[in-house]
Amino acid sequence: MKLISKILAATALVATVLPVAAQAQDGKKLRFVMVSHIGSNDPNMNWLTLALKEFQEKYPDVTTDYISTNNYSVQEHVRLLEQAISTRPDGIAVPIVSSDAFEGPLRRAIESGIPVVAFNIPDGRPDGERIPYVTYVGGDEYLTGQKLGEYAVAEAEAGHVPKPTRVVCASHDAAHEGLKQRCAGMRDAMAKVGAQFDELFIGAEPATARNTLQSYLSSHPDTNYIFTVAGWSAPWAWGVANDMGLDPDVDDKGVTVLTVDEGPVSIEGVRQGHVLATNSQGFWLQGYAPMEWLYWNIKFGYAPQQDILTGPIIIDKDNADHWAELVRGVFGEEAYNQQNTW
């Protein structure tokens, strides 16, 4: 499968692929480290590690390490980052999950001569205040929530789903800046049609999350939209609403579910009519492009003049079959089916 061309076509992005593998001018083997918050229990890790593999094939004078944990916390992420910095890599790619927590280690790394590229989550502070990394490569989490919200409003105006009255944004990590921005974008989109909005911390443990959602829906019976900021929590939200008789499938009545990302559970939720829409934030590019910018920065002094957005792209009933084919090609049939928890 010609993965690069398929992904670029799906995301409507244009990129330049070098015709031959670039070689380090001084013959030195470079080592880049991606210190990620996305572990092997998250299907999006497949996009990133596959992208790193293809990067190494294009740039054989670079080795890449992917570091993450399945037991995520900001504190653990900082520990992994500091551990990576201590090995003196030639470049680091890292999501800025918490600008406060990451500021010290990353500024020390940059001051010591290690270039840093932020991916997936930027430092949202203004220029001059944010961590001085080379660039940011990834989606805009505010736009993710906003565009999904605007899509839902347009579908409601077309009579395909109910007009939003109250929307709950169900988040599993109260400290995650990117998830907060997803909720903020959804809130602002829904405010334009007068919908009430709440942000609800549900946690990442299924039973606790379900109980929290059930309590919320019971005490807010006018809620008719649930936005889960992780794809894997969408079946929990749908299941709770279904058990409560709230008709959560996609139609012109009851509760409507929205979620995020191009993982199997999100795409199959759309294809099966359980989820109105999800999105792609261009995960493959978030693995490949940070490494390429680190390389160009070190070898040629290149630095982009603005952040590089890889999404969002809306995935709905009209293009979900195409995305299912693409994602199966990345994950494989067995893994795709395993990660579809509907």
PDB file of C-alpha atoms in Angstrom, residues 59-325:
ATOM      1  CA  TYR A  59      16.713   9.356   6.232  1.00  0.00           C
ATOM      2  CA  PRO A  60      19.022   6.406   6.990  1.00  0.00           C
ATOM      3  CA  ASP A  61      21.468   8.663   8.836  1.00  0.00           C
ATOM      4  CA  VAL A  62      18.902   9.117  11.635  1.00  0.00           C
ATOM      5  CA  THR A  63      17.628   6.699  14.269  1.00  0.00           C
ATOM      6  CA  THR A  64      14.408   7.424  16.138  1.00  0.00           C
ATOM      7  CA  ASP A  65      13.234   6.285  19.563  1.00  0.00           C
ATOM      8  CA  TYR A  66       9.595   6.307  20.647  1.00  0.00           C
ATOM      9  CA  ILE A  67       9.077   6.588  24.415  1.00  0.00           C
ATOM     10  CA  SER A  68       5.684   6.411  26.135  1.00  0.00           C
ATOM     11  CA  THR A  69       3.754   4.684  28.894  1.00  0.00           C
ATOM     12  CA  ASN A  70       0.328   3.092  29.169  1.00  0.00           C
ATOM     13  CA  ASN A  71      -0.043   4.358  32.753  1.00  0.00           C
ATOM     14  CA  TYR A  72      -0.185   8.002  31.823  1.00  0.00           C
ATOM     15  CA  SER A  73       0.178  10.979  34.113  1.00  0.00           C
ATOM     16  CA  VAL A  74       1.746  14.381  33.572  1.00  0.00           C
ATOM     17  CA  GLN A  75       4.298  13.548  36.273  1.00  0.00           C
ATOM     18  CA  GLU A  76       5.287  10.316  34.514  1.00  0.00           C
ATOM     19  CA  HIS A  77       5.504  12.137  31.192  1.00  0.00           C
ATOM     20  CA  VAL A  78       7.866  14.713  32.702  1.00  0.00           C
ATOM     21  CA  ARG A  79       9.968  11.899  34.166  1.00  0.00           C
ATOM     22  CA  LEU A  80      10.258  10.232  30.758  1.00  0.00           C
ATOM     23  CA  LEU A  81      11.115  13.574  29.166  1.00  0.00           C
ATOM     24  CA  GLU A  82      13.863  14.292  31.677  1.00  0.00           C
ATOM     25  CA  GLN A  83      15.199  10.771  31.217  1.00  0.00           C
ATOM     26  CA  ALA A  84      15.296  11.284  27.433  1.00  0.00           C
ATOM     27  CA  ILE A  85      17.033  14.659  27.788  1.00  0.00           C
ATOM     28  CA  SER A  86      19.710  13.094  30.000  1.00  0.00           C
ATOM     29  CA  THR A  87      20.734  10.803  27.109  1.00  0.00           C
ATOM     30  CA  ARG A  88      21.615  13.900  25.017  1.00  0.00           C
ATOM     31  CA  PRO A  89      19.639  13.154  21.839  1.00  0.00           C
ATOM     32  CA  ASP A  90      20.129  15.324  18.768  1.00  0.00           C
ATOM     33  CA  GLY A  91      16.464  16.353  18.755  1.00  0.00           C
ATOM     34  CA  ILE A  92      13.232  15.872  20.686  1.00  0.00           C
ATOM     35  CA  ALA A  93       9.575  15.799  19.609  1.00  0.00           C
ATOM     36  CA  VAL A  94       7.053  16.114  22.431  1.00  0.00           C
ATOM     37  CA  PRO A  95       3.424  17.140  22.993  1.00  0.00           C
ATOM     38  CA  ILE A  96       3.101  20.058  25.410  1.00  0.00           C
ATOM     39  CA  VAL A  97       0.473  18.408  27.592  1.00  0.00           C
ATOM     40  CA  SER A  98       1.164  20.924  30.385  1.00  0.00           C
ATOM     41  CA  SER A  99       3.160  24.062  29.613  1.00  0.00           C
ATOM     42  CA  ASP A 100       3.790  24.612  33.323  1.00  0.00           C
ATOM     43  CA  ALA A 101       5.145  21.112  33.890  1.00  0.00           C
ATOM     44  CA  PHE A 102       7.189  20.949  30.678  1.00  0.00           C
ATOM     45  CA  GLU A 103       8.605  24.470  30.730  1.00  0.00           C
ATOM     46  CA  GLY A 104      11.631  23.808  32.940  1.00  0.00           C
ATOM     47  CA  PRO A 105      12.906  20.586  31.330  1.00  0.00           C
ATOM     48  CA  LEU A 106      12.364  21.788  27.761  1.00  0.00           C
ATOM     49  CA  ARG A 107      13.944  25.199  28.272  1.00  0.00           C
ATOM     50  CA  ARG A 108      16.988  23.503  29.788  1.00  0.00           C
ATOM     51  CA  ALA A 109      17.174  21.106  26.840  1.00  0.00           C
ATOM     52  CA  ILE A 110      16.881  23.921  24.301  1.00  0.00           C
ATOM     53  CA  GLU A 111      19.469  26.047  26.114  1.00  0.00           C
ATOM     54  CA  SER A 112      21.850  23.066  26.039  1.00  0.00           C
ATOM     55  CA  GLY A 113      21.559  22.913  22.245  1.00  0.00           C
ATOM     56  CA  ILE A 114      18.879  20.220  21.758  1.00  0.00           C
ATOM     57  CA  PRO A 115      16.226  21.419  19.268  1.00  0.00           C
ATOM     58  CA  VAL A 116      12.632  20.626  20.170  1.00  0.00           C
ATOM     59  CA  VAL A 117       9.547  20.291  17.972  1.00  0.00           C
ATOM     60  CA  ALA A 118       6.138  20.223  19.641  1.00  0.00           C
ATOM     61  CA  PHE A 119       3.638  17.804  18.134  1.00  0.00           C
ATOM     62  CA  ASN A 120      -0.025  16.981  18.763  1.00  0.00           C
ATOM     63  CA  ILE A 121      -0.369  19.620  21.528  1.00  0.00           C
ATOM     64  CA  PRO A 122       1.277  23.062  21.371  1.00  0.00           C
ATOM     65  CA  ASP A 123       2.171  25.496  24.099  1.00  0.00           C
ATOM     66  CA  GLY A 124      -0.906  27.679  23.774  1.00  0.00           C
ATOM     67  CA  ARG A 125       0.659  30.818  25.203  1.00  0.00           C
ATOM     68  CA  PRO A 126       1.551  33.775  22.943  1.00  0.00           C
ATOM     69  CA  ASP A 127       4.886  34.054  21.137  1.00  0.00           C
ATOM     70  CA  GLY A 128       7.494  35.351  23.558  1.00  0.00           C
ATOM     71  CA  GLU A 129       5.879  33.491  26.442  1.00  0.00           C
ATOM     72  CA  ARG A 130       5.682  29.965  25.096  1.00  0.00           C
ATOM     73  CA  ILE A 131       8.499  27.430  25.177  1.00  0.00           C
ATOM     74  CA  PRO A 132      10.890  28.353  22.321  1.00  0.00           C
ATOM     75  CA  TYR A 133      10.609  25.173  20.269  1.00  0.00           C
ATOM     76  CA  VAL A 134      11.398  25.105  16.543  1.00  0.00           C
ATOM     77  CA  THR A 135       7.775  24.682  15.470  1.00  0.00           C
ATOM     78  CA  TYR A 136       4.520  22.906  16.242  1.00  0.00           C
ATOM     79  CA  VAL A 137       3.139  20.119  14.038  1.00  0.00           C
ATOM     80  CA  GLY A 138      -0.369  18.890  14.689  1.00  0.00           C
ATOM     81  CA  GLY A 139      -4.029  19.642  14.825  1.00  0.00           C
ATOM     82  CA  ASP A 140      -5.648  22.617  16.454  1.00  0.00           C
ATOM     83  CA  GLU A 141      -7.649  21.169  19.324  1.00  0.00           C
ATOM     84  CA  TYR A 142      -9.889  24.224  19.609  1.00  0.00           C
ATOM     85  CA  LEU A 143     -10.709  23.891  15.903  1.00  0.00           C
ATOM     86  CA  THR A 144     -11.403  20.179  16.410  1.00  0.00           C
ATOM     87  CA  GLY A 145     -14.200  20.957  18.851  1.00  0.00           C
ATOM     88  CA  GLN A 146     -15.391  23.981  16.908  1.00  0.00           C
ATOM     89  CA  LYS A 147     -15.568  22.262  13.509  1.00  0.00           C
ATOM     90  CA  LEU A 148     -17.332  19.197  14.918  1.00  0.00           C
ATOM     91  CA  GLY A 149     -19.795  21.493  16.665  1.00  0.00           C
ATOM     92  CA  GLU A 150     -20.409  23.502  13.514  1.00  0.00           C
ATOM     93  CA  TYR A 151     -20.935  20.284  11.571  1.00  0.00           C
ATOM     94  CA  ALA A 152     -23.534  19.123  14.104  1.00  0.00           C
ATOM     95  CA  VAL A 153     -25.333  22.481  13.925  1.00  0.00           C
ATOM     96  CA  ALA A 154     -25.429  22.299  10.118  1.00  0.00           C
ATOM     97  CA  GLU A 155     -26.814  18.746  10.269  1.00  0.00           C
ATOM     98  CA  ALA A 156     -29.451  19.927  12.758  1.00  0.00           C
ATOM     99  CA  GLU A 157     -30.450  22.790  10.481  1.00  0.00           C
ATOM    100  CA  ALA A 158     -30.827  20.253   7.668  1.00  0.00           C
ATOM    101  CA  GLY A 159     -33.192  18.233   9.878  1.00  0.00           C
ATOM    102  CA  HIS A 160     -30.936  15.189  10.147  1.00  0.00           C
ATOM    103  CA  VAL A 161     -30.330  15.461  13.920  1.00  0.00           C
ATOM    104  CA  PRO A 162     -31.996  17.412  16.751  1.00  0.00           C
ATOM    105  CA  LYS A 163     -31.260  21.074  17.394  1.00  0.00           C
ATOM    106  CA  PRO A 164     -28.783  21.200  20.310  1.00  0.00           C
ATOM    107  CA  THR A 165     -30.323  22.239  23.625  1.00  0.00           C
ATOM    108  CA  ARG A 166     -27.677  21.157  26.127  1.00  0.00           C
ATOM    109  CA  VAL A 167     -24.253  19.722  25.323  1.00  0.00           C
ATOM    110  CA  VAL A 168     -21.939  17.889  27.701  1.00  0.00           C
ATOM    111  CA  CYS A 169     -18.239  17.554  26.922  1.00  0.00           C
ATOM    112  CA  ALA A 170     -17.076  14.334  28.601  1.00  0.00           C
ATOM    113  CA  SER A 171     -13.347  14.476  29.396  1.00  0.00           C
ATOM    114  CA  HIS A 172     -11.142  11.806  30.941  1.00  0.00           C
ATOM    115  CA  ASP A 173      -8.229  14.088  31.929  1.00  0.00           C
ATOM    116  CA  ALA A 174      -8.955  17.379  33.678  1.00  0.00           C
ATOM    117  CA  ALA A 175      -5.329  18.556  33.375  1.00  0.00           C
ATOM    118  CA  HIS A 176      -4.920  17.919  29.636  1.00  0.00           C
ATOM    119  CA  GLU A 177      -4.738  21.284  27.862  1.00  0.00           C
ATOM    120  CA  GLY A 178      -5.617  19.791  24.487  1.00  0.00           C
ATOM    121  CA  LEU A 179      -8.824  18.234  25.800  1.00  0.00           C
ATOM    122  CA  LYS A 180      -9.811  21.524  27.406  1.00  0.00           C
ATOM    123  CA  GLN A 181      -9.396  23.215  24.042  1.00  0.00           C
ATOM    124  CA  ARG A 182     -11.596  20.600  22.350  1.00  0.00           C
ATOM    125  CA  CYS A 183     -14.314  21.353  24.870  1.00  0.00           C
ATOM    126  CA  ALA A 184     -13.843  25.115  24.408  1.00  0.00           C
ATOM    127  CA  GLY A 185     -14.227  24.861  20.639  1.00  0.00           C
ATOM    128  CA  MET A 186     -17.412  22.812  20.980  1.00  0.00           C
ATOM    129  CA  ARG A 187     -18.768  25.236  23.580  1.00  0.00           C
ATOM    130  CA  ASP A 188     -18.286  28.239  21.302  1.00  0.00           C
ATOM    131  CA  ALA A 189     -19.858  26.494  18.303  1.00  0.00           C
ATOM    132  CA  MET A 190     -22.897  25.477  20.320  1.00  0.00           C
ATOM    133  CA  ALA A 191     -23.242  28.893  21.946  1.00  0.00           C
ATOM    134  CA  LYS A 192     -24.155  30.317  18.535  1.00  0.00           C
ATOM    135  CA  VAL A 193     -27.415  28.346  18.583  1.00  0.00           C
ATOM    136  CA  GLY A 194     -28.129  29.040  22.252  1.00  0.00           C
ATOM    137  CA  ALA A 195     -27.277  25.585  23.599  1.00  0.00           C
ATOM    138  CA  GLN A 196     -26.299  25.200  27.239  1.00  0.00           C
ATOM    139  CA  PHE A 197     -22.888  23.642  27.764  1.00  0.00           C
ATOM    140  CA  ASP A 198     -21.127  21.729  30.534  1.00  0.00           C
ATOM    141  CA  GLU A 199     -17.684  20.184  30.802  1.00  0.00           C
ATOM    142  CA  LEU A 200     -17.786  16.927  32.761  1.00  0.00           C
ATOM    143  CA  PHE A 201     -14.797  15.015  34.118  1.00  0.00           C
ATOM    144  CA  ILE A 202     -15.603  11.313  33.770  1.00  0.00           C
ATOM    145  CA  GLY A 203     -12.161   9.737  34.285  1.00  0.00           C
ATOM    146  CA  ALA A 204     -10.608   6.936  32.255  1.00  0.00           C
ATOM    147  CA  GLU A 205     -11.987   3.943  34.167  1.00  0.00           C
ATOM    148  CA  PRO A 206     -15.073   2.563  32.357  1.00  0.00           C
ATOM    149  CA  ALA A 207     -17.359   1.851  35.320  1.00  0.00           C
ATOM    150  CA  THR A 208     -16.648   5.212  36.964  1.00  0.00           C
ATOM    151  CA  ALA A 209     -17.107   7.050  33.678  1.00  0.00           C
ATOM    152  CA  ARG A 210     -20.439   5.361  33.002  1.00  0.00           C
ATOM    153  CA  ASN A 211     -21.741   6.112  36.494  1.00  0.00           C
ATOM    154  CA  THR A 212     -20.676   9.756  36.211  1.00  0.00           C
ATOM    155  CA  LEU A 213     -22.377  10.138  32.835  1.00  0.00           C
ATOM    156  CA  GLN A 214     -25.537   8.436  34.062  1.00  0.00           C
ATOM    157  CA  SER A 215     -25.729  10.767  37.068  1.00  0.00           C
ATOM    158  CA  TYR A 216     -25.221  13.800  34.857  1.00  0.00           C
ATOM    159  CA  LEU A 217     -27.843  12.781  32.285  1.00  0.00           C
ATOM    160  CA  SER A 218     -30.328  11.986  35.044  1.00  0.00           C
ATOM    161  CA  SER A 219     -29.919  15.441  36.575  1.00  0.00           C
ATOM    162  CA  HIS A 220     -29.829  17.261  33.209  1.00  0.00           C
ATOM    163  CA  PRO A 221     -32.643  15.676  31.181  1.00  0.00           C
ATOM    164  CA  ASP A 222     -32.486  18.420  28.526  1.00  0.00           C
ATOM    165  CA  THR A 223     -29.043  17.153  27.400  1.00  0.00           C
ATOM    166  CA  ASN A 224     -29.218  15.973  23.817  1.00  0.00           C
ATOM    167  CA  TYR A 225     -25.551  16.053  22.720  1.00  0.00           C
ATOM    168  CA  ILE A 226     -22.582  14.202  24.241  1.00  0.00           C
ATOM    169  CA  PHE A 227     -19.090  15.068  22.986  1.00  0.00           C
ATOM    170  CA  THR A 228     -16.471  12.565  24.115  1.00  0.00           C
ATOM    171  CA  VAL A 229     -12.954  13.964  23.742  1.00  0.00           C
ATOM    172  CA  ALA A 230     -11.503  10.457  23.309  1.00  0.00           C
ATOM    173  CA  GLY A 231     -12.780   7.992  20.755  1.00  0.00           C
ATOM    174  CA  TRP A 232     -12.605   5.025  23.129  1.00  0.00           C
ATOM    175  CA  SER A 233     -15.071   6.670  25.526  1.00  0.00           C
ATOM    176  CA  ALA A 234     -17.731   7.124  22.831  1.00  0.00           C
ATOM    177  CA  PRO A 235     -19.151   3.577  23.331  1.00  0.00           C
ATOM    178  CA  TRP A 236     -19.439   4.285  27.058  1.00  0.00           C
ATOM    179  CA  ALA A 237     -21.471   7.442  26.403  1.00  0.00           C
ATOM    180  CA  TRP A 238     -23.638   5.738  23.793  1.00  0.00           C
ATOM    181  CA  GLY A 239     -24.171   2.733  26.066  1.00  0.00           C
ATOM    182  CA  VAL A 240     -25.278   4.834  29.037  1.00  0.00           C
ATOM    183  CA  ALA A 241     -27.683   6.865  26.904  1.00  0.00           C
ATOM    184  CA  ASN A 242     -29.035   3.711  25.285  1.00  0.00           C
ATOM    185  CA  ASP A 243     -29.596   1.989  28.644  1.00  0.00           C
ATOM    186  CA  MET A 244     -31.475   5.097  29.776  1.00  0.00           C
ATOM    187  CA  GLY A 245     -33.756   4.942  26.732  1.00  0.00           C
ATOM    188  CA  LEU A 246     -32.452   8.213  25.273  1.00  0.00           C
ATOM    189  CA  ASP A 247     -32.243   6.996  21.652  1.00  0.00           C
ATOM    190  CA  PRO A 248     -28.537   7.783  21.074  1.00  0.00           C
ATOM    191  CA  ASP A 249     -28.330   6.537  17.473  1.00  0.00           C
ATOM    192  CA  VAL A 250     -28.009   9.150  14.731  1.00  0.00           C
ATOM    193  CA  ASP A 251     -31.482  10.349  13.785  1.00  0.00           C
ATOM    194  CA  ASP A 252     -33.712  13.392  14.313  1.00  0.00           C
ATOM    195  CA  LYS A 253     -34.599  12.642  17.938  1.00  0.00           C
ATOM    196  CA  GLY A 254     -33.005  11.747  21.266  1.00  0.00           C
ATOM    197  CA  VAL A 255     -29.323  12.127  22.131  1.00  0.00           C
ATOM    198  CA  THR A 256     -26.562  12.593  19.546  1.00  0.00           C
ATOM    199  CA  VAL A 257     -22.955  11.494  20.165  1.00  0.00           C
ATOM    200  CA  LEU A 258     -19.854  13.190  18.710  1.00  0.00           C
ATOM    201  CA  THR A 259     -16.281  12.013  19.199  1.00  0.00           C
ATOM    202  CA  VAL A 260     -12.723  12.449  17.929  1.00  0.00           C
ATOM    203  CA  ASP A 261      -9.876  10.835  15.992  1.00  0.00           C
ATOM    204  CA  GLU A 262      -9.575   8.307  13.188  1.00  0.00           C
ATOM    205  CA  GLY A 263      -9.238   5.191  15.358  1.00  0.00           C
ATOM    206  CA  PRO A 264     -11.301   2.082  14.555  1.00  0.00           C
ATOM    207  CA  VAL A 265     -13.783   2.668  17.386  1.00  0.00           C
ATOM    208  CA  SER A 266     -14.519   6.206  16.176  1.00  0.00           C
ATOM    209  CA  ILE A 267     -14.855   5.274  12.512  1.00  0.00           C
ATOM    210  CA  GLU A 268     -17.014   2.236  13.224  1.00  0.00           C
ATOM    211  CA  GLY A 269     -19.191   4.350  15.499  1.00  0.00           C
ATOM    212  CA  VAL A 270     -19.930   6.568  12.505  1.00  0.00           C
ATOM    213  CA  ARG A 271     -20.407   3.650  10.098  1.00  0.00           C
ATOM    214  CA  GLN A 272     -22.817   1.889  12.466  1.00  0.00           C
ATOM    215  CA  GLY A 273     -24.886   5.009  13.035  1.00  0.00           C
ATOM    216  CA  HIS A 274     -23.949   5.402  16.716  1.00  0.00           C
ATOM    217  CA  VAL A 275     -21.811   8.537  16.242  1.00  0.00           C
ATOM    218  CA  LEU A 276     -22.663  11.552  14.095  1.00  0.00           C
ATOM    219  CA  ALA A 277     -19.068  12.502  13.248  1.00  0.00           C
ATOM    220  CA  THR A 278     -15.465  12.239  14.287  1.00  0.00           C
ATOM    221  CA  ASN A 279     -12.280  13.785  12.891  1.00  0.00           C
ATOM    222  CA  SER A 280      -8.767  13.169  11.696  1.00  0.00           C
ATOM    223  CA  GLN A 281      -5.968  15.368  12.926  1.00  0.00           C
ATOM    224  CA  GLY A 282      -3.394  13.848  10.577  1.00  0.00           C
ATOM    225  CA  PHE A 283      -1.598  11.532  12.989  1.00  0.00           C
ATOM    226  CA  TRP A 284       0.748  10.064  10.390  1.00  0.00           C
ATOM    227  CA  LEU A 285       2.070  13.532   9.565  1.00  0.00           C
ATOM    228  CA  GLN A 286       2.449  14.224  13.296  1.00  0.00           C
ATOM    229  CA  GLY A 287       4.950  11.382  13.446  1.00  0.00           C
ATOM    230  CA  TYR A 288       6.841  12.098  10.233  1.00  0.00           C
ATOM    231  CA  ALA A 289       6.929  15.896   9.941  1.00  0.00           C
ATOM    232  CA  PRO A 290       8.429  16.692  13.401  1.00  0.00           C
ATOM    233  CA  MET A 291      11.382  14.442  12.631  1.00  0.00           C
ATOM    234  CA  GLU A 292      11.870  16.016   9.224  1.00  0.00           C
ATOM    235  CA  TRP A 293      11.821  19.523  10.691  1.00  0.00           C
ATOM    236  CA  LEU A 294      14.353  18.489  13.335  1.00  0.00           C
ATOM    237  CA  TYR A 295      16.574  17.153  10.550  1.00  0.00           C
ATOM    238  CA  TRP A 296      16.260  20.252   8.382  1.00  0.00           C
ATOM    239  CA  ASN A 297      16.836  22.489  11.391  1.00  0.00           C
ATOM    240  CA  ILE A 298      20.033  20.709  12.378  1.00  0.00           C
ATOM    241  CA  LYS A 299      21.437  20.255   8.867  1.00  0.00           C
ATOM    242  CA  PHE A 300      20.357  23.463   7.156  1.00  0.00           C
ATOM    243  CA  GLY A 301      19.150  25.831   9.879  1.00  0.00           C
ATOM    244  CA  TYR A 302      15.588  25.724   8.544  1.00  0.00           C
ATOM    245  CA  ALA A 303      12.707  26.776  10.801  1.00  0.00           C
ATOM    246  CA  PRO A 304       9.126  27.362   9.620  1.00  0.00           C
ATOM    247  CA  GLN A 305       7.629  30.802  10.170  1.00  0.00           C
ATOM    248  CA  GLN A 306       4.377  29.486  11.616  1.00  0.00           C
ATOM    249  CA  ASP A 307       2.863  26.383  13.164  1.00  0.00           C
ATOM    250  CA  ILE A 308       2.004  23.517  10.812  1.00  0.00           C
ATOM    251  CA  LEU A 309      -1.609  22.320  11.088  1.00  0.00           C
ATOM    252  CA  THR A 310      -2.407  18.744  10.060  1.00  0.00           C
ATOM    253  CA  GLY A 311      -6.159  18.871  10.779  1.00  0.00           C
ATOM    254  CA  PRO A 312      -9.002  18.682  11.635  1.00  0.00           C
ATOM    255  CA  ILE A 313     -10.778  16.853   8.844  1.00  0.00           C
ATOM    256  CA  ILE A 314     -14.379  15.800   9.500  1.00  0.00           C
ATOM    257  CA  ILE A 315     -15.176  12.084   9.152  1.00  0.00           C
ATOM    258  CA  ASP A 316     -18.891  11.448   8.651  1.00  0.00           C
ATOM    259  CA  LYS A 317     -21.175   8.933   6.977  1.00  0.00           C
ATOM    260  CA  ASP A 318     -20.065  10.111   3.527  1.00  0.00           C
ATOM    261  CA  ASN A 319     -16.338   9.341   3.889  1.00  0.00           C
ATOM    262  CA  ALA A 320     -16.189   6.855   6.791  1.00  0.00           C
ATOM    263  CA  ASP A 321     -15.869   3.842   4.466  1.00  0.00           C
ATOM    264  CA  HIS A 322     -12.786   5.381   2.866  1.00  0.00           C
ATOM    265  CA  TRP A 323     -11.236   6.062   6.267  1.00  0.00           C
ATOM    266  CA  ALA A 324     -12.019   2.518   7.426  1.00  0.00           C
ATOM    267  CA  GLU A 325     -10.057   1.141   4.463  1.00  0.00           C
TER     268      GLU A 325
END
